[in-house]
mmCIF file of C-alpha atoms and ligand atoms in Angstrom:
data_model
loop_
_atom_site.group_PDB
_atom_site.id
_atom_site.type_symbol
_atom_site.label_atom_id
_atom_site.label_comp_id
_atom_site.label_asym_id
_atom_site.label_seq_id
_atom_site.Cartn_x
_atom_site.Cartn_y
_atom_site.Cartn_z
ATOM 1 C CA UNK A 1 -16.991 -61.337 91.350
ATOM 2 C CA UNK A 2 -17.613 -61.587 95.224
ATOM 3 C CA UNK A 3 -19.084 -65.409 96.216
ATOM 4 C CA UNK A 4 -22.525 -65.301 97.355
ATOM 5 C CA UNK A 5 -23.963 -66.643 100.823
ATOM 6 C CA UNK A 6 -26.929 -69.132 99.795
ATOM 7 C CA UNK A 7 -29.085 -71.299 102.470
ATOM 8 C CA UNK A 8 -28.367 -74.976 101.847
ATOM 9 C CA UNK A 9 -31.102 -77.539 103.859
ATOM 10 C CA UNK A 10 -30.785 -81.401 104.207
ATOM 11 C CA UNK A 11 -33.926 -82.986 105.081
ATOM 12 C CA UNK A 12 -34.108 -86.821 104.908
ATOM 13 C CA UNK A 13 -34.789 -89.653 107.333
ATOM 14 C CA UNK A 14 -33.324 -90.193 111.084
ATOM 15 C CA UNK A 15 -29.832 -91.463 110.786
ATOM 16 C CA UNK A 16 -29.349 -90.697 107.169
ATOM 17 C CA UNK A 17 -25.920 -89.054 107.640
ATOM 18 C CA UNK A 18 -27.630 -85.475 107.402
ATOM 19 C CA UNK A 19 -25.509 -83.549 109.865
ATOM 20 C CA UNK A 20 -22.346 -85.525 109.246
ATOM 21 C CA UNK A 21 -22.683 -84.378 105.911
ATOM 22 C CA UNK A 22 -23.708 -80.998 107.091
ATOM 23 C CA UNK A 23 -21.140 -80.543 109.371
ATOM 24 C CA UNK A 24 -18.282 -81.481 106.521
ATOM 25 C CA UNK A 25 -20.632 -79.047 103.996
ATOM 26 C CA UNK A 26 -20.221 -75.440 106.445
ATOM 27 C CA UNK A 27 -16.665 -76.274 106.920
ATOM 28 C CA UNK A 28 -15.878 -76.657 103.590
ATOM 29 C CA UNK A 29 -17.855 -73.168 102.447
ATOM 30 C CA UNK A 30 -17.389 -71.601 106.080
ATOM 31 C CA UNK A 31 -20.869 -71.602 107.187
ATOM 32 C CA UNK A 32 -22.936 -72.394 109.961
ATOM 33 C CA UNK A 33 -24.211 -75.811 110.595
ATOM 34 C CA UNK A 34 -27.379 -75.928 112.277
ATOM 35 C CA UNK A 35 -28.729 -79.107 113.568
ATOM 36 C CA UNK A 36 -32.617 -78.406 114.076
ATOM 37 C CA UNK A 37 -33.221 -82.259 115.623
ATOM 38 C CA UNK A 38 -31.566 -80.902 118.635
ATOM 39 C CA UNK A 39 -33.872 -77.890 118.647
ATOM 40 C CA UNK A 40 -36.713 -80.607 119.299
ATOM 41 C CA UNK A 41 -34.739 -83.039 121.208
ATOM 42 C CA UNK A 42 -33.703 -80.450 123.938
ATOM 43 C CA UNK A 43 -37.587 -79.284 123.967
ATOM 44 C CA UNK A 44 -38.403 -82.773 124.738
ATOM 45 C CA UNK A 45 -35.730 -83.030 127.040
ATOM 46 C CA UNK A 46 -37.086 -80.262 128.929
ATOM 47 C CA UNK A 47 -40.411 -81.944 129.055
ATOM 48 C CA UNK A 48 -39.014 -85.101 130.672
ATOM 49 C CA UNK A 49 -36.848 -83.214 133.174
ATOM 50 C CA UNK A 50 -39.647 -81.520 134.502
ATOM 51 C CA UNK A 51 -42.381 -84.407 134.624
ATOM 52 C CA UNK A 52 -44.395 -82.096 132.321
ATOM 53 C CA UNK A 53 -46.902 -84.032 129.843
ATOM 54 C CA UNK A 54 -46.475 -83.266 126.169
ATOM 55 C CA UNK A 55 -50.037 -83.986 125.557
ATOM 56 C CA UNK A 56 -51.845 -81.201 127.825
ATOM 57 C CA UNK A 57 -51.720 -77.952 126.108
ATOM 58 C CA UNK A 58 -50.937 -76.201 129.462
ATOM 59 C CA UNK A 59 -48.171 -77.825 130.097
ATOM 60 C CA UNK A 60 -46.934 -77.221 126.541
ATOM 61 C CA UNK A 61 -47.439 -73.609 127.045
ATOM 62 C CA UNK A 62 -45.830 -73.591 130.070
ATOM 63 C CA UNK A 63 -42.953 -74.719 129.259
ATOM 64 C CA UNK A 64 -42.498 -73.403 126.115
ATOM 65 C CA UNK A 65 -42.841 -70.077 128.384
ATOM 66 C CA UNK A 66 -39.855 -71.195 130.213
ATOM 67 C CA UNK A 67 -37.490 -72.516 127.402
ATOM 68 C CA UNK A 68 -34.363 -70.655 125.989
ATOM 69 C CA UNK A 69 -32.488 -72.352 123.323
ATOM 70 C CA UNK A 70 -29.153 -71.209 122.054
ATOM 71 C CA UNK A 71 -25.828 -72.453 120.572
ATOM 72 C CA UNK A 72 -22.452 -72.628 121.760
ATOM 73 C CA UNK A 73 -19.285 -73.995 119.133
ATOM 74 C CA UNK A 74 -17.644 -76.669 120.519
ATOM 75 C CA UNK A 75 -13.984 -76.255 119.673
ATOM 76 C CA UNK A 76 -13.477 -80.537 119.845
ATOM 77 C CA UNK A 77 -16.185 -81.793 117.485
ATOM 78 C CA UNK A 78 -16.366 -78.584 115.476
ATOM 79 C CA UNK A 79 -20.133 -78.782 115.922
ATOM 80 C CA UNK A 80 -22.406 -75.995 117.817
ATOM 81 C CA UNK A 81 -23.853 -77.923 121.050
ATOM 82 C CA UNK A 82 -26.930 -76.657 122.149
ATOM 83 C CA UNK A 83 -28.030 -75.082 125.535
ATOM 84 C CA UNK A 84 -31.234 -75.437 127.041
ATOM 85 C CA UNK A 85 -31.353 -72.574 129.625
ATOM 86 C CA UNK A 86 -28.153 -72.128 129.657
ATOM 87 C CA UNK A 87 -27.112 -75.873 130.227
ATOM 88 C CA UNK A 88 -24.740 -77.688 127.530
ATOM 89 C CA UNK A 89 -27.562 -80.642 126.911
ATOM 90 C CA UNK A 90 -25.708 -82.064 124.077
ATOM 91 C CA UNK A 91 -24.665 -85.248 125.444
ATOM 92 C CA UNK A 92 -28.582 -85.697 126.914
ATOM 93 C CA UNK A 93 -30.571 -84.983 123.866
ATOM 94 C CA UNK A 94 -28.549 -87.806 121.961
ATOM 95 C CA UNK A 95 -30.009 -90.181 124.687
ATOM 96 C CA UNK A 96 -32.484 -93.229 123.968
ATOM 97 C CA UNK A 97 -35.724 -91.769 126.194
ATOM 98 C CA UNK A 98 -35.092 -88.401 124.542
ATOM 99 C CA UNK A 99 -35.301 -90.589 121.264
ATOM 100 C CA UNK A 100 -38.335 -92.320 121.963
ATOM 101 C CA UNK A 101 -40.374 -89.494 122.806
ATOM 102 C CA UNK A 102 -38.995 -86.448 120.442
ATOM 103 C CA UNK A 103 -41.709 -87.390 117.129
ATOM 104 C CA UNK A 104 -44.196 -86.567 119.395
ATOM 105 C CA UNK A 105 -42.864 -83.711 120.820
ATOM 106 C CA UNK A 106 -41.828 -82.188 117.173
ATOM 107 C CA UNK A 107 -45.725 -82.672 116.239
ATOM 108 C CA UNK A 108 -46.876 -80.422 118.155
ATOM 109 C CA UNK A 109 -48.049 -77.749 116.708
ATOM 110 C CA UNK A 110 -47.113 -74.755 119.293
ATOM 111 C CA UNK A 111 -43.669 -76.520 119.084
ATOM 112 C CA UNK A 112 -42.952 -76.484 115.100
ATOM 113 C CA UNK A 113 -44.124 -72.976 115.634
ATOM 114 C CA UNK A 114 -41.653 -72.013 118.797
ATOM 115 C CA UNK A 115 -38.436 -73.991 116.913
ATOM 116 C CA UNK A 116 -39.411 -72.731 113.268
ATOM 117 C CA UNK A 117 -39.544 -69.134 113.890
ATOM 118 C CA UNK A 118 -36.173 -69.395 115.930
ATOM 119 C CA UNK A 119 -34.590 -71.695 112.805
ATOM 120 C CA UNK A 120 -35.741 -68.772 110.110
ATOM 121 C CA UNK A 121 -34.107 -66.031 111.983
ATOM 122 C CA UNK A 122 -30.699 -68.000 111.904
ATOM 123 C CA UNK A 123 -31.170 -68.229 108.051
ATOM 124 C CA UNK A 124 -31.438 -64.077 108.133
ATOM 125 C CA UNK A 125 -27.496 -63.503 107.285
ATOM 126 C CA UNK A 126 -27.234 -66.549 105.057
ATOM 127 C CA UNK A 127 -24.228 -68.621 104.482
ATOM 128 C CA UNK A 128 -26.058 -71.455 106.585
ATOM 129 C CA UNK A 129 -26.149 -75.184 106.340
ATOM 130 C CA UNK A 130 -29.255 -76.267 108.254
ATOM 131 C CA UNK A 131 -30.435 -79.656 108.481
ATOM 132 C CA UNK A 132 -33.924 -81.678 109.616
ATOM 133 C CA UNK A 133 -37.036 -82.833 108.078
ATOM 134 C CA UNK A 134 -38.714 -79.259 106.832
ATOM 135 C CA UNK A 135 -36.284 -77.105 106.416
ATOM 136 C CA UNK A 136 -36.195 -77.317 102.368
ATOM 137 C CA UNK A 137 -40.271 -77.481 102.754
ATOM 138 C CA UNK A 138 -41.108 -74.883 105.514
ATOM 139 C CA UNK A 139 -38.118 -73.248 107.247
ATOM 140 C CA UNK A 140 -36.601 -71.984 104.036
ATOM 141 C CA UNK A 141 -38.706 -72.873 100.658
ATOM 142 C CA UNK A 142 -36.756 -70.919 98.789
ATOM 143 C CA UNK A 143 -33.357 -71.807 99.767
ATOM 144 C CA UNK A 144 -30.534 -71.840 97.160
ATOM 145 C CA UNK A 145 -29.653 -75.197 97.098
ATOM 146 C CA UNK A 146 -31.812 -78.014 99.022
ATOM 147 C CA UNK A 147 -30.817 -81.489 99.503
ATOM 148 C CA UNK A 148 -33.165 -84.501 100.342
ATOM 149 C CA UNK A 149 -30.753 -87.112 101.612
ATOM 150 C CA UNK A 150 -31.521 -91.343 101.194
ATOM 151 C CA UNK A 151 -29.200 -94.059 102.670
ATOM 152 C CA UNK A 152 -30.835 -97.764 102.897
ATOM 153 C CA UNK A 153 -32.772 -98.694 106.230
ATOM 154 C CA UNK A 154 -29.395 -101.305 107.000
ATOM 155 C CA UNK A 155 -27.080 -98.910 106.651
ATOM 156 C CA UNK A 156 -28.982 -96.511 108.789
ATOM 157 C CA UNK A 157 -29.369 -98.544 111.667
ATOM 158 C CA UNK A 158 -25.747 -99.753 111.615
ATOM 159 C CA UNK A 159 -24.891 -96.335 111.785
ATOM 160 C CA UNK A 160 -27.263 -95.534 114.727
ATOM 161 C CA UNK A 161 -25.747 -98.143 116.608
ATOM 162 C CA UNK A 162 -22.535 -97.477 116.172
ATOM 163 C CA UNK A 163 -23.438 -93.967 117.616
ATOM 164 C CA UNK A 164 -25.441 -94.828 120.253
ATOM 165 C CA UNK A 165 -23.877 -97.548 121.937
ATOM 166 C CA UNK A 166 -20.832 -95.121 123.145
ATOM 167 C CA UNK A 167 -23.618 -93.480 125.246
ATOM 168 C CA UNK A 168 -26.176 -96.245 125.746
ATOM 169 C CA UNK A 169 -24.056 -99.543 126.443
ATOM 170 C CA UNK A 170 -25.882 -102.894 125.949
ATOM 171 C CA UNK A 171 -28.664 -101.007 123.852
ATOM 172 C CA UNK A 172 -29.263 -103.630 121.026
ATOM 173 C CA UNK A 173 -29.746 -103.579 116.836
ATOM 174 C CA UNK A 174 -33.308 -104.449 117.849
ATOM 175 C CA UNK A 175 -34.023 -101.375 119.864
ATOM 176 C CA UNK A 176 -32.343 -99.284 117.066
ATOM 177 C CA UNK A 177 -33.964 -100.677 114.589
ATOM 178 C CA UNK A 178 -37.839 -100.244 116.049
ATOM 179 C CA UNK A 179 -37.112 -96.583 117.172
ATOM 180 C CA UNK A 180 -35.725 -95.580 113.474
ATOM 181 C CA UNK A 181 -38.607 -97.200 112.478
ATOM 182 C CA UNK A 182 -41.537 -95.499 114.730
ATOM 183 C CA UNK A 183 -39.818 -92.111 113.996
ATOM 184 C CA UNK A 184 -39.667 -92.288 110.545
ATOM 185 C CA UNK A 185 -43.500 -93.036 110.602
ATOM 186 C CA UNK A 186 -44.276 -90.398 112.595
ATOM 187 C CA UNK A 187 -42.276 -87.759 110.826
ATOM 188 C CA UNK A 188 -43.320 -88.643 107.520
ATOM 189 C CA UNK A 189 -47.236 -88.968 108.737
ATOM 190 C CA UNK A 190 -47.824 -85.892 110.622
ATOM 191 C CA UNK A 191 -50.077 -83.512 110.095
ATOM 192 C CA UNK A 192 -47.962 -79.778 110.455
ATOM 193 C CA UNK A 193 -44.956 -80.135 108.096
ATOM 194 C CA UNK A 194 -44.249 -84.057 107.756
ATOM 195 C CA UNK A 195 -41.251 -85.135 106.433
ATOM 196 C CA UNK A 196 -41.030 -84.915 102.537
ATOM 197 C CA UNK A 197 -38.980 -84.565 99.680
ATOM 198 C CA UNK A 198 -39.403 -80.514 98.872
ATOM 199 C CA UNK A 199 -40.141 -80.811 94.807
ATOM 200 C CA UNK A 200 -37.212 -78.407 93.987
ATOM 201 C CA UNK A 201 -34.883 -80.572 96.164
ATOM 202 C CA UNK A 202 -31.700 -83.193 94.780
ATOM 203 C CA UNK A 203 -31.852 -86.607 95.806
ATOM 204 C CA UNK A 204 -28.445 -87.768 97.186
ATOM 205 C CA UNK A 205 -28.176 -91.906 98.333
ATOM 206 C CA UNK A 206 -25.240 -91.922 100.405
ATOM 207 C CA UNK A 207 -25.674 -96.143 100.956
ATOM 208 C CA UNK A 208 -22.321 -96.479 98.603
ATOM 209 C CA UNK A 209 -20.890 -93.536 98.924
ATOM 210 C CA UNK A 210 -17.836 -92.392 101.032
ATOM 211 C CA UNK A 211 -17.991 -89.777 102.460
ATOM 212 C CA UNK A 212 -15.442 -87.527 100.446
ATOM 213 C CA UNK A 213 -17.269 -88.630 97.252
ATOM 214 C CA UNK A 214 -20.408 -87.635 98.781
ATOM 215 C CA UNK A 215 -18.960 -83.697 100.030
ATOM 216 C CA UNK A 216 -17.758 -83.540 96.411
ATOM 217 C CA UNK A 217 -20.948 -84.127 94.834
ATOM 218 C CA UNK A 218 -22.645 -81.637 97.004
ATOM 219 C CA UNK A 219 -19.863 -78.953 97.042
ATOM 220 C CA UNK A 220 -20.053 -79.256 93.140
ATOM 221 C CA UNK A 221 -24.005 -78.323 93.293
ATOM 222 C CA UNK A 222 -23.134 -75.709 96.069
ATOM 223 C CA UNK A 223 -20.410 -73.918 94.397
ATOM 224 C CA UNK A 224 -21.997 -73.847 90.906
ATOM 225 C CA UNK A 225 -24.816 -71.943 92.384
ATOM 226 C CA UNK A 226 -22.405 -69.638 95.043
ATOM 227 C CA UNK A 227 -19.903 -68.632 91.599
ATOM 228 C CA UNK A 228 -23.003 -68.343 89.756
ATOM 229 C CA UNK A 229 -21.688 -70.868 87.108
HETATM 230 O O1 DC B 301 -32.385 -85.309 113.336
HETATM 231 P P1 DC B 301 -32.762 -85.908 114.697
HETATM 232 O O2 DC B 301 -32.917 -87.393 114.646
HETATM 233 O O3 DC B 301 -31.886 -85.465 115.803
HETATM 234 O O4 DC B 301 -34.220 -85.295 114.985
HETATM 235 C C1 DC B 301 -34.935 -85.628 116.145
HETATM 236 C C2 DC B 301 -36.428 -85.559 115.874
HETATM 237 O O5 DC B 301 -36.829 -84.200 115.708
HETATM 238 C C3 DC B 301 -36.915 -86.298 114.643
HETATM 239 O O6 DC B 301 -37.388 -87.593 114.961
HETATM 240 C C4 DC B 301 -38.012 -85.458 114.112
HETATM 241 C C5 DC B 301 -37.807 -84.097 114.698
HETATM 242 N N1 DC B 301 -37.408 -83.086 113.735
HETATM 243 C C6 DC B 301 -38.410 -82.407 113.075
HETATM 244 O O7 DC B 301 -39.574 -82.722 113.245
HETATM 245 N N2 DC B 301 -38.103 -81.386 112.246
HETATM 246 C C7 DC B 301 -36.828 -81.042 112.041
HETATM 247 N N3 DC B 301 -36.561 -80.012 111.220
HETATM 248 C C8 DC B 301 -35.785 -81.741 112.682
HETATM 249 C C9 DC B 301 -36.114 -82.779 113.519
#
């Protein structure tokens, strides 16, 4: 019997290892990775840019008018990087003012809307490996096989820093620590699709995992589902 294309999401806290794990997942089964933080960081990056205030709902319109988000595969990292208007923005969005600002940004409601609708139609062919906060809860509730991923605050922040201080030197464990903090507040406590476990979803703790162990754990629940096992 032919495989079948399923939707996998991963939804879980910032810095959990979601799209490293994501990333590994759509190689392995030869899907696409989507990365829907991006979706919100380059938003918010276009914000910034443009001196345009998040909180006035003519500016949000505005630019939301004005904003063209696509993908483009990277042949180095493997990854898609994302274009705002055209522009590879990859490198920017990962930046520490885009960080500090993006909660906000993704809690606006004519933004969920704007980034959600785009997010469902990439789910239309299947055989997609998206990952965020709501994708098991609103992008795709009834995706095949949804994932809610948990790692331990330390572990988190180490793993933050390590990325971040290639692109932000002398940024400290402090600063880390407070913005992984503040965002996981305010994606877990807004009102339009917070951050929460989906009830249908697995819980995965990567804290002692590697992450081979952690791919075969997950390729197990994917391809009992894809073989129809
Ligand atoms: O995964 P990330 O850290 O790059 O995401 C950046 C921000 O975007 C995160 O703080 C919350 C928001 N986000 C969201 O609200 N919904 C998603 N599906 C993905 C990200």
């Amino acid at each position: 019997m032919k495989d079948k294309k399923i939707i996998i999401t991963i939804d879980g806290y910032s810095s959990c290892g979601k799209s490293t794990l994501a990333l590994q997942l759509a190689q392995s089964l030869n899907y696409i990775f989507i990365d829907s933080g991006a979706m919100y960081r380059a938003i918010t990056l276009y914000f910034l840019q443009h001196n345009m205030d998040s909180h006035k709902s003519e500016d949000i319109t505005r630019a939301l008018n004005q904003i063209h988000l696509s993908f483009l595969k990277n042949p180095d990292s493997k990854k898609s990087d994302i274009l705002l208007n055209g522009e590879n923005v990859e490198k920017l969005i990962r930046e520490m003012k885009v960080s500090e600002q993006v909660s906000q940004v993704a809690s606006i409601a004519e933004v969920r809307a704007f980034a959600v609708s785009q997010q469902k139609e990439m789910g239309l062919q299947k055989g997609v490996v998206m990952e965020g906060r709501d994708i098991g809860t609103t992008v795709f509730p009834n995706a095949e096989l949804k994932i809610f991923l948990l790692a331990d605050m330390h572990t988190r922040i180490l793993r933050r820093y390590d990325e971040l201080k290639k692109i932000t030197p002398g940024i400290s464990i402090d600063e880390v620590r407070k913005n992984i903090e503040h965002r996981d507040y305010l994606d877990s406590h807004r009102e339009i699709s917070p951050l929460r476990k989906a009830d249908d979803a697995k819980i995965l703790d990567n804290t002692h995992l590697t992450l081979e162990e952690e791919l075969d754990i997950v390729l197990a629940w994917a391809n009992k589902i894809i073989r129809d096992e």
